Short mmCIF file of C-alpha atoms in Angstrom, two decimals:
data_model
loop_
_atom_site.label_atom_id
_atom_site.label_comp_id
_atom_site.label_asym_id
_atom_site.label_seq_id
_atom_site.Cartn_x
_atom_site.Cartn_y
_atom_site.Cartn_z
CA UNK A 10 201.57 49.78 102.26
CA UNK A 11 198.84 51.38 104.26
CA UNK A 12 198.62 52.00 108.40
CA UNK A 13 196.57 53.50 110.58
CA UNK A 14 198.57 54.11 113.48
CA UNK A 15 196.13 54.63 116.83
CA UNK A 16 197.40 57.09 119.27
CA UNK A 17 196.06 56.57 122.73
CA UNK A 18 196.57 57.47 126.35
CA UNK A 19 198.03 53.95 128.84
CA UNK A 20 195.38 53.23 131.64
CA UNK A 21 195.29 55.43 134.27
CA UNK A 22 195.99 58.85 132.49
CA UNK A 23 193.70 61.27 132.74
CA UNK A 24 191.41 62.10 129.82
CA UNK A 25 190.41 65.67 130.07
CA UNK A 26 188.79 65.24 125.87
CA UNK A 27 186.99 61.52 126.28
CA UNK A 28 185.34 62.91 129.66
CA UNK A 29 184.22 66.17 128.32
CA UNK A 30 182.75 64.46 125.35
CA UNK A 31 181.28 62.39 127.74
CA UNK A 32 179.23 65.16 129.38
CA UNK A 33 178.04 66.51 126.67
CA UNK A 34 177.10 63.32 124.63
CA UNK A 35 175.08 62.07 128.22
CA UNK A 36 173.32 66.18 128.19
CA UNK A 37 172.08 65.53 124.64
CA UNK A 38 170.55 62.83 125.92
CA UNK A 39 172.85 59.75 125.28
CA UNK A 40 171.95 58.28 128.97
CA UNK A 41 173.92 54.96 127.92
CA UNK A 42 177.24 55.96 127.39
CA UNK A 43 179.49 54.88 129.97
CA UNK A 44 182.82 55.54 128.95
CA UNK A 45 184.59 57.86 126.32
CA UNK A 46 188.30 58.19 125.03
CA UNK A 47 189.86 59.93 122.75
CA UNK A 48 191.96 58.30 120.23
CA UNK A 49 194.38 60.25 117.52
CA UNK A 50 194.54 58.29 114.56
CA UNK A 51 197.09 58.72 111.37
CA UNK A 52 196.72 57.11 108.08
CA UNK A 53 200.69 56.30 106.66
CA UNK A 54 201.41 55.19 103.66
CA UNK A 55 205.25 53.57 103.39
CA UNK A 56 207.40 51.72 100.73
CA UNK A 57 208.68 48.77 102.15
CA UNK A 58 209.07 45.38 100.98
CA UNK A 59 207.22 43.32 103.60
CA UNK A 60 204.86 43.98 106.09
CA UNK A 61 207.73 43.45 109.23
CA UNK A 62 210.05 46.13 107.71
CA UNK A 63 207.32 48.61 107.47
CA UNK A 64 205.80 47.53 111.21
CA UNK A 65 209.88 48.56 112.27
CA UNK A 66 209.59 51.73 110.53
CA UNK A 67 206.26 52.81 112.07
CA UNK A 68 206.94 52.07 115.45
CA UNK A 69 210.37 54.17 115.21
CA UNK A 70 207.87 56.60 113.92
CA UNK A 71 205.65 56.33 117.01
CA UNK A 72 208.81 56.31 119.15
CA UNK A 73 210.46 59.35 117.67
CA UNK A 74 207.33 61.63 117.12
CA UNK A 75 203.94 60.57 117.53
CA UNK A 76 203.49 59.54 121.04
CA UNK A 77 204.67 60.28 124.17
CA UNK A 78 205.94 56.87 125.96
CA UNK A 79 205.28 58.73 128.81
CA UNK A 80 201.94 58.67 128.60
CA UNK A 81 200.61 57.47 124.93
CA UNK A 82 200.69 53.72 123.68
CA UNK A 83 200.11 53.02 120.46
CA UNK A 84 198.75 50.16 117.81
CA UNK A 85 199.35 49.64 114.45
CA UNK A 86 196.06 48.78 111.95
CA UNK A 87 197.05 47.53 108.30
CA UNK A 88 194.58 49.18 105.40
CA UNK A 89 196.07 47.53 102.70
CA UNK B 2 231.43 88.38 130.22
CA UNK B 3 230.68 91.82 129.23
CA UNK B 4 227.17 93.01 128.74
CA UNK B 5 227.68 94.42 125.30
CA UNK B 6 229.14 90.81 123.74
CA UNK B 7 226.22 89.18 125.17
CA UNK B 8 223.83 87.92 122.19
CA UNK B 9 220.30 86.15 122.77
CA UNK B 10 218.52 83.94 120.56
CA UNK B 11 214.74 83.39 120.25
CA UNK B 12 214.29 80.84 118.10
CA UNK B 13 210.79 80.78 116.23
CA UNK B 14 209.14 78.34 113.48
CA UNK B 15 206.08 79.06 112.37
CA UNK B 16 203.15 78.97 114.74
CA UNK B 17 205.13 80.76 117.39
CA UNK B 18 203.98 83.86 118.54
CA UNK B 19 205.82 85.43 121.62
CA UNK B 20 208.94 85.44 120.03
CA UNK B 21 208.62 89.51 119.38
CA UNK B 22 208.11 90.62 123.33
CA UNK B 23 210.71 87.81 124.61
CA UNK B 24 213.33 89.73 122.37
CA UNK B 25 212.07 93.14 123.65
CA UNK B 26 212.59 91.55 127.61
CA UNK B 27 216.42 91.07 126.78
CA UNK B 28 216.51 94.27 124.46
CA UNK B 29 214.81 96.57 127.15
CA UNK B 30 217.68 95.52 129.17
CA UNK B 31 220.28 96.57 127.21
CA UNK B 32 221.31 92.99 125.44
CA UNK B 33 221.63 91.69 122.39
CA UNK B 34 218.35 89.76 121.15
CA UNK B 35 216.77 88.76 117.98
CA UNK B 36 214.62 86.35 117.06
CA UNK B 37 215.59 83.80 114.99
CA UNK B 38 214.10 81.24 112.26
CA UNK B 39 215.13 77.81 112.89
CA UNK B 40 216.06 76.81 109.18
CA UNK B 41 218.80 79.94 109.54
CA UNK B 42 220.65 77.20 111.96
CA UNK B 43 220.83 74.64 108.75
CA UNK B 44 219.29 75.28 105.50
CA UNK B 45 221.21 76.46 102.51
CA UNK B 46 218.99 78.01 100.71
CA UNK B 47 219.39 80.83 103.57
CA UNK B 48 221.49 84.26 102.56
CA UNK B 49 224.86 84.04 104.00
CA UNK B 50 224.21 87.29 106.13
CA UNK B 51 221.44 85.40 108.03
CA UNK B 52 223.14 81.99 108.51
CA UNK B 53 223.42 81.43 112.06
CA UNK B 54 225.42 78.88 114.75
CA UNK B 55 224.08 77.95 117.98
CA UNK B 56 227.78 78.94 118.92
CA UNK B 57 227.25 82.32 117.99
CA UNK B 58 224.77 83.05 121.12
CA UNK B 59 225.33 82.65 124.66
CA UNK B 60 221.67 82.00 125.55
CA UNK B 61 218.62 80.88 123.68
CA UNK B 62 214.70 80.58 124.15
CA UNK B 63 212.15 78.54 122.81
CA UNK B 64 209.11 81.27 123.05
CA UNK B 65 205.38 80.75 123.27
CA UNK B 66 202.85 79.90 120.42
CA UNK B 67 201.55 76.94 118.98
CA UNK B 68 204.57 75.72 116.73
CA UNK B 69 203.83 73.92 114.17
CA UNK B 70 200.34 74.19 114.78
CA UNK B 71 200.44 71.98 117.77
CA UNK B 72 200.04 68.93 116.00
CA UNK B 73 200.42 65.54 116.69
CA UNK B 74 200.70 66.97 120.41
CA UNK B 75 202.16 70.72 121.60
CA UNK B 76 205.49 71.01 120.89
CA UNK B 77 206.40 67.91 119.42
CA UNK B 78 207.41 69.02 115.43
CA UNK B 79 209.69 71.50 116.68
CA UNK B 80 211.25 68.96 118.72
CA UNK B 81 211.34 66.33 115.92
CA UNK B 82 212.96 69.19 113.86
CA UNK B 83 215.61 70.41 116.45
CA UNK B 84 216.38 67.00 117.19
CA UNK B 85 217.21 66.02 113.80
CA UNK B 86 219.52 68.96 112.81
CA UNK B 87 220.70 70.72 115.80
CA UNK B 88 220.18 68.08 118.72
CA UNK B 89 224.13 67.69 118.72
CA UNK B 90 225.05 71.17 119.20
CA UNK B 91 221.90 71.83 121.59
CA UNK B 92 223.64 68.94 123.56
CA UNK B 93 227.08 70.82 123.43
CA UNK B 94 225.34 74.17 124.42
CA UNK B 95 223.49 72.90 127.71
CA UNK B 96 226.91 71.00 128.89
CA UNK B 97 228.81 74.14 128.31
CA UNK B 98 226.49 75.89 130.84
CA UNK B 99 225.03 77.86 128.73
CA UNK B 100 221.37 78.92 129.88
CA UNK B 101 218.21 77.54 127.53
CA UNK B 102 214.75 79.12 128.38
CA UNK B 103 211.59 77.30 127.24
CA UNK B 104 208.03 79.34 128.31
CA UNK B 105 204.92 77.70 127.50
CA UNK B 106 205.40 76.07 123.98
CA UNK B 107 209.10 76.21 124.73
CA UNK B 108 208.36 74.10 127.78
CA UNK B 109 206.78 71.45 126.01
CA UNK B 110 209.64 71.93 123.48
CA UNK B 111 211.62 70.83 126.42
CA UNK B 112 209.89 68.58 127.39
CA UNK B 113 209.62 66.85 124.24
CA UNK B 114 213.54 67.03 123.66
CA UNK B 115 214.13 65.18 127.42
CA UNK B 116 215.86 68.29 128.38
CA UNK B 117 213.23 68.34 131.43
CA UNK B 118 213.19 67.19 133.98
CA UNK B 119 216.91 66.78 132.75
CA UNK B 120 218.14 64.23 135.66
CA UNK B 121 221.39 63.14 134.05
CA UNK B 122 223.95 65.70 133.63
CA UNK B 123 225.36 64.04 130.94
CA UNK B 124 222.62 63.41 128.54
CA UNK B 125 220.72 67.18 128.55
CA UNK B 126 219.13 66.46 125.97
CA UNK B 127 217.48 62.73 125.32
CA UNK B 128 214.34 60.58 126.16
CA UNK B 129 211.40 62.19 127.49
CA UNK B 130 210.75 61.67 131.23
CA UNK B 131 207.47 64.09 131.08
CA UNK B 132 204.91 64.94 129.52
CA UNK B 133 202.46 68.15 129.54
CA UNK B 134 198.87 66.71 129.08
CA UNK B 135 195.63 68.32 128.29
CA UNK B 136 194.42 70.52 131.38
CA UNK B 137 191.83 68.41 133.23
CA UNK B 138 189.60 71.25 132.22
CA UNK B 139 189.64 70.80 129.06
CA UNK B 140 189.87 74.31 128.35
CA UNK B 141 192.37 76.46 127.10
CA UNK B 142 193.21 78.55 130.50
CA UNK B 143 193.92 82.49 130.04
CA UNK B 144 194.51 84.39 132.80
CA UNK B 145 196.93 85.74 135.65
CA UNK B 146 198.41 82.96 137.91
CA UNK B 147 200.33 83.16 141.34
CA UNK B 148 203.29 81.36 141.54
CA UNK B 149 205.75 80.39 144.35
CA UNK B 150 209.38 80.78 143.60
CA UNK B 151 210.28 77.87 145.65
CA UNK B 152 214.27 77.48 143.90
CA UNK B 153 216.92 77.55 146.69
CA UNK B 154 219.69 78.99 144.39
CA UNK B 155 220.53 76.63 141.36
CA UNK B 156 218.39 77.84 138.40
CA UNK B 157 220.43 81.08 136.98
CA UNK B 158 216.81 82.53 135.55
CA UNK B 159 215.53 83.35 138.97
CA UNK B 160 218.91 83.71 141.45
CA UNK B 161 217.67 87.29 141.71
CA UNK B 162 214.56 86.79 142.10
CA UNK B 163 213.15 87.94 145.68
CA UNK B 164 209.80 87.75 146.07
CA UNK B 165 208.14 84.80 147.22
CA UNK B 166 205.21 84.91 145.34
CA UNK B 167 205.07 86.54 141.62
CA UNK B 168 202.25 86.53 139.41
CA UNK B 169 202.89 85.63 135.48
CA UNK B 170 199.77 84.99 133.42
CA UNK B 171 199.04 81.46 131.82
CA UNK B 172 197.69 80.92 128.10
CA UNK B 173 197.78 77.14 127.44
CA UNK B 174 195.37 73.98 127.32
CA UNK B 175 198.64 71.73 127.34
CA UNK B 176 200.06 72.33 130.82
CA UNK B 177 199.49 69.59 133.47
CA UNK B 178 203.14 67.80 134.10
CA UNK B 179 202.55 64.37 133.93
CA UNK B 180 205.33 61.87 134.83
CA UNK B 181 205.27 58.40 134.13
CA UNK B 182 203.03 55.87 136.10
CA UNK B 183 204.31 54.88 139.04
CA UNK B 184 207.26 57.20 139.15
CA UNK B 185 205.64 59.73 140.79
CA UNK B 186 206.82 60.08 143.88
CA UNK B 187 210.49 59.51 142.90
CA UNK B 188 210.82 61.98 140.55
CA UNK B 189 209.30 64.48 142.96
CA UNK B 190 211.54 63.74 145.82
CA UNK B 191 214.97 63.59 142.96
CA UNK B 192 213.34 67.47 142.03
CA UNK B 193 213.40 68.26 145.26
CA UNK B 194 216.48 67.14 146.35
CA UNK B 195 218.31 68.47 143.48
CA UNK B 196 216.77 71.82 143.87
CA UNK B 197 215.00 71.62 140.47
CA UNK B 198 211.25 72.62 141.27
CA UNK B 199 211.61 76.36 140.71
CA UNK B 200 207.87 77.60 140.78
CA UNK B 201 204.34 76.09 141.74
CA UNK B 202 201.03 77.33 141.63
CA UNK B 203 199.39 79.05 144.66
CA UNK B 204 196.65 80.68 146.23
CA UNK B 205 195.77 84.24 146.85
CA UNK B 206 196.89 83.39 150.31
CA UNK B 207 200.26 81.31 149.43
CA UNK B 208 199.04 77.84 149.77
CA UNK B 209 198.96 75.50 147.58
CA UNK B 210 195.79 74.82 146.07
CA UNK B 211 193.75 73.19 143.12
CA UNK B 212 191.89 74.64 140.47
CA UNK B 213 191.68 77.24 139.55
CA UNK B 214 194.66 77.94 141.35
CA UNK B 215 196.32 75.32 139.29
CA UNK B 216 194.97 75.73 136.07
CA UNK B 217 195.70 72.24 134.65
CA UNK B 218 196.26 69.59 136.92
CA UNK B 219 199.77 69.44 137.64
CA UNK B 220 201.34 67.10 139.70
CA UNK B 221 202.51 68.45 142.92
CA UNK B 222 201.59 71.86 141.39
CA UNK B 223 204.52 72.77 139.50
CA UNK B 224 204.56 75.29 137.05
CA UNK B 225 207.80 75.29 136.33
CA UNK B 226 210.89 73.44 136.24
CA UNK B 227 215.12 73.44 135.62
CA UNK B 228 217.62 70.52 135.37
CA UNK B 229 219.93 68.88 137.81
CA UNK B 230 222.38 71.50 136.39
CA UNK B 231 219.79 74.58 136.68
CA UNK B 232 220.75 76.21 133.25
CA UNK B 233 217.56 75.07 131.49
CA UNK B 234 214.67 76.25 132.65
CA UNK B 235 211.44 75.70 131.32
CA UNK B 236 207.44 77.04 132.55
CA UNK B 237 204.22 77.43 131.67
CA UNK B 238 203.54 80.92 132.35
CA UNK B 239 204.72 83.70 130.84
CA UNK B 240 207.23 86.25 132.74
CA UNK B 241 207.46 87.91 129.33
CA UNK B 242 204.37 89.26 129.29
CA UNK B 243 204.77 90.81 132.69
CA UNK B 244 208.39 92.70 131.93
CA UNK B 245 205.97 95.57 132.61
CA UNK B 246 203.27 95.83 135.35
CA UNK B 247 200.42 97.10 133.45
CA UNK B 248 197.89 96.26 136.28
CA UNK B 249 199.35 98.38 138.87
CA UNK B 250 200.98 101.47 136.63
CA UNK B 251 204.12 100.34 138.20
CA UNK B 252 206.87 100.47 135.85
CA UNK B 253 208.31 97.06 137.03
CA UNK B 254 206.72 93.45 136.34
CA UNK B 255 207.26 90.41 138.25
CA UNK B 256 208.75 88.88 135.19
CA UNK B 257 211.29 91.11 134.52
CA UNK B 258 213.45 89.53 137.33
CA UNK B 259 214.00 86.47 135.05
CA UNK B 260 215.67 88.04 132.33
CA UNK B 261 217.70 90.22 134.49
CA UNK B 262 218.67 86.94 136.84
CA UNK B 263 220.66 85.24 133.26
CA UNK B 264 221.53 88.54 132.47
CA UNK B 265 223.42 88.84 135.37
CA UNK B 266 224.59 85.21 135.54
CA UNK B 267 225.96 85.33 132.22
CA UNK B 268 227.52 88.35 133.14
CA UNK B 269 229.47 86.04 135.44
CA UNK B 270 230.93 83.46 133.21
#
């Protein structure tokens, strides 16, 4: 089975990458772009034997390494 | 203690890079030091001559660099990888007293591991309770910063310490302490009362100020932090590359003081 597991900051962390991006997108002349974020996005492929068992492993994943509860949340997106 | 049974470890993966003048700070002081590759702690394809314990040091450092490439998020692979063969006996080394440094990378090493802010004296090492975010810059900030030693006495890397204001450069575009939403305020007043805020960014003048000053954001300006017990210690800049005072062709550097503070506490034990 296939994931993409979406690493993103909670609400109300700042976002020093999606607001620089901003600025530069809006001087290149992008004058409707109201709001950038960044995201950090990993592609996992797992054996498992159902989709629940694999959604258990990936969030330990998550919990143990890829974000920071402190500050990241993350979502789980099934490729296949 | 004596000074000549004394043996430092800086432990190094790759991607770190200030392991080499972090062992030269202890060495320069007469101590035992060598840097040392974390698969030496477990691996067996490793000669026996360079298989190493934790057990075998009395004080250890996470350096500076950009372990592991800094992926997934600064410090967090060499976390994963202490955590799942040596978090036991990193556990067993804090409670014993024994003094763990962490500058820059090894900060957010630290941080990663829950060993900072380190609130509960019985679980050093554990959830996290911090994070070090992106600078609000942006930018990867390189340059000298002034820092107030504001520690009243429990953190053994700066009991010696005696000026008020030192200056240690920064390197790092993941420094701003972060601590969870809401929390804020708490955490700052448990730091305070536990005497575990040991240095925050200043001014020229000794104030308190924003950025530059503070070169990435950080909550109530700290720069540096120990736990409730004061043997881990962890910071963003880098004493070790002030051992020497290159600026002023004085022979002494501001961060000299912190390797000659465990020095001495160890000395003690």
């Amino acid at each position: 089975m296939i994931a993409d597991v979406y690493i993103y900051l909670k609400e109300g962390v700042a976002d020093p990458e999606g607001e620089a991006t901003k600025k530069a997108l809006r001087l290149l002349g992008f004058k409707n772009v109201k709001k950038v974020s960044s995201r950090k996005v990993f592609r996992i492929e797992v054996d498992a034997r159902n989709r629940e068992e694999a959604e258990r492993e990936i969030s330990g994943m998550c919990e143990k390494l890829l974000a920071n509860p402190v500050i990241q949340k993350y979502t789980i997106q099934w490729v296949e | 203690m004596q000074k000549e049974d004394l043996k430092i470890a800086v432990i190094r993966i790759e991607g770190t890079n200030c392991e080499e003048e972090t062992v030269m700070a202890f060495r320069n002081l007469g101590v035992f030091s060598e840097a040392v590759h974390l698969k030496q702690f477990y691996s067996d394809m490793i000669r026996d001559s360079e298989q190493r314990s934790l057990t075998d040091y009395n004080c250890i450092v996470f350096p500076g660099g950009f372990s592991a490439g800094d992926y997934v998020r600064a410090g967090a692979v060499f976390s994963a990888r202490i955590k799942s063969v040596l978090r036991d006996d990193l556990r067993d080394f804090i409670n014993s007293g024994y003094p763990v440094l962490g500058i820059c990378n090894g900060f957010q090493i630290l941080a990663e591991l829950g060993a900072l802010p380190g609130f509960d004296e019985d679980k050093p090492v554990g959830k996290q309770e911090m994070a070090l975010g992106i600078n609000d810059s942006n930018r990867f900030e390189c340059r000298p910063s002034l820092l107030k030693h504001e520690n009243r006495g429990k953190c053994v890397f700066t009991k010696a310490l005696e000026k008020e204001i030192v200056m240690f450069p920064v390197a790092h575009a993941e420094g701003k302490v972060i601590f969870p939403a809401g929390k804020e305020e708490d955490y700052i007043d448990r730091l305070r009362k536990n005497d575990q805020i040991v240095f925050r960014y200043v001014d020229a003048g000794g104030n308190y100020a924003g950025y530059p000053w503070n070169p990435n954001g950080s909550i109530y300006n700290i720069a540096g932090l120990c736990n409730v017990r004061g043997n881990v210690l962890g910071l963003m800049p880098h004493p070790e590359r002030v051992f020497f005072d290159y600026y002023r062709k004085n022979e002494i550097g501001d961060g000299r003081t912190i390797f000659e503070s465990v020095i001495e506490y160890l000395l003690s034990l």
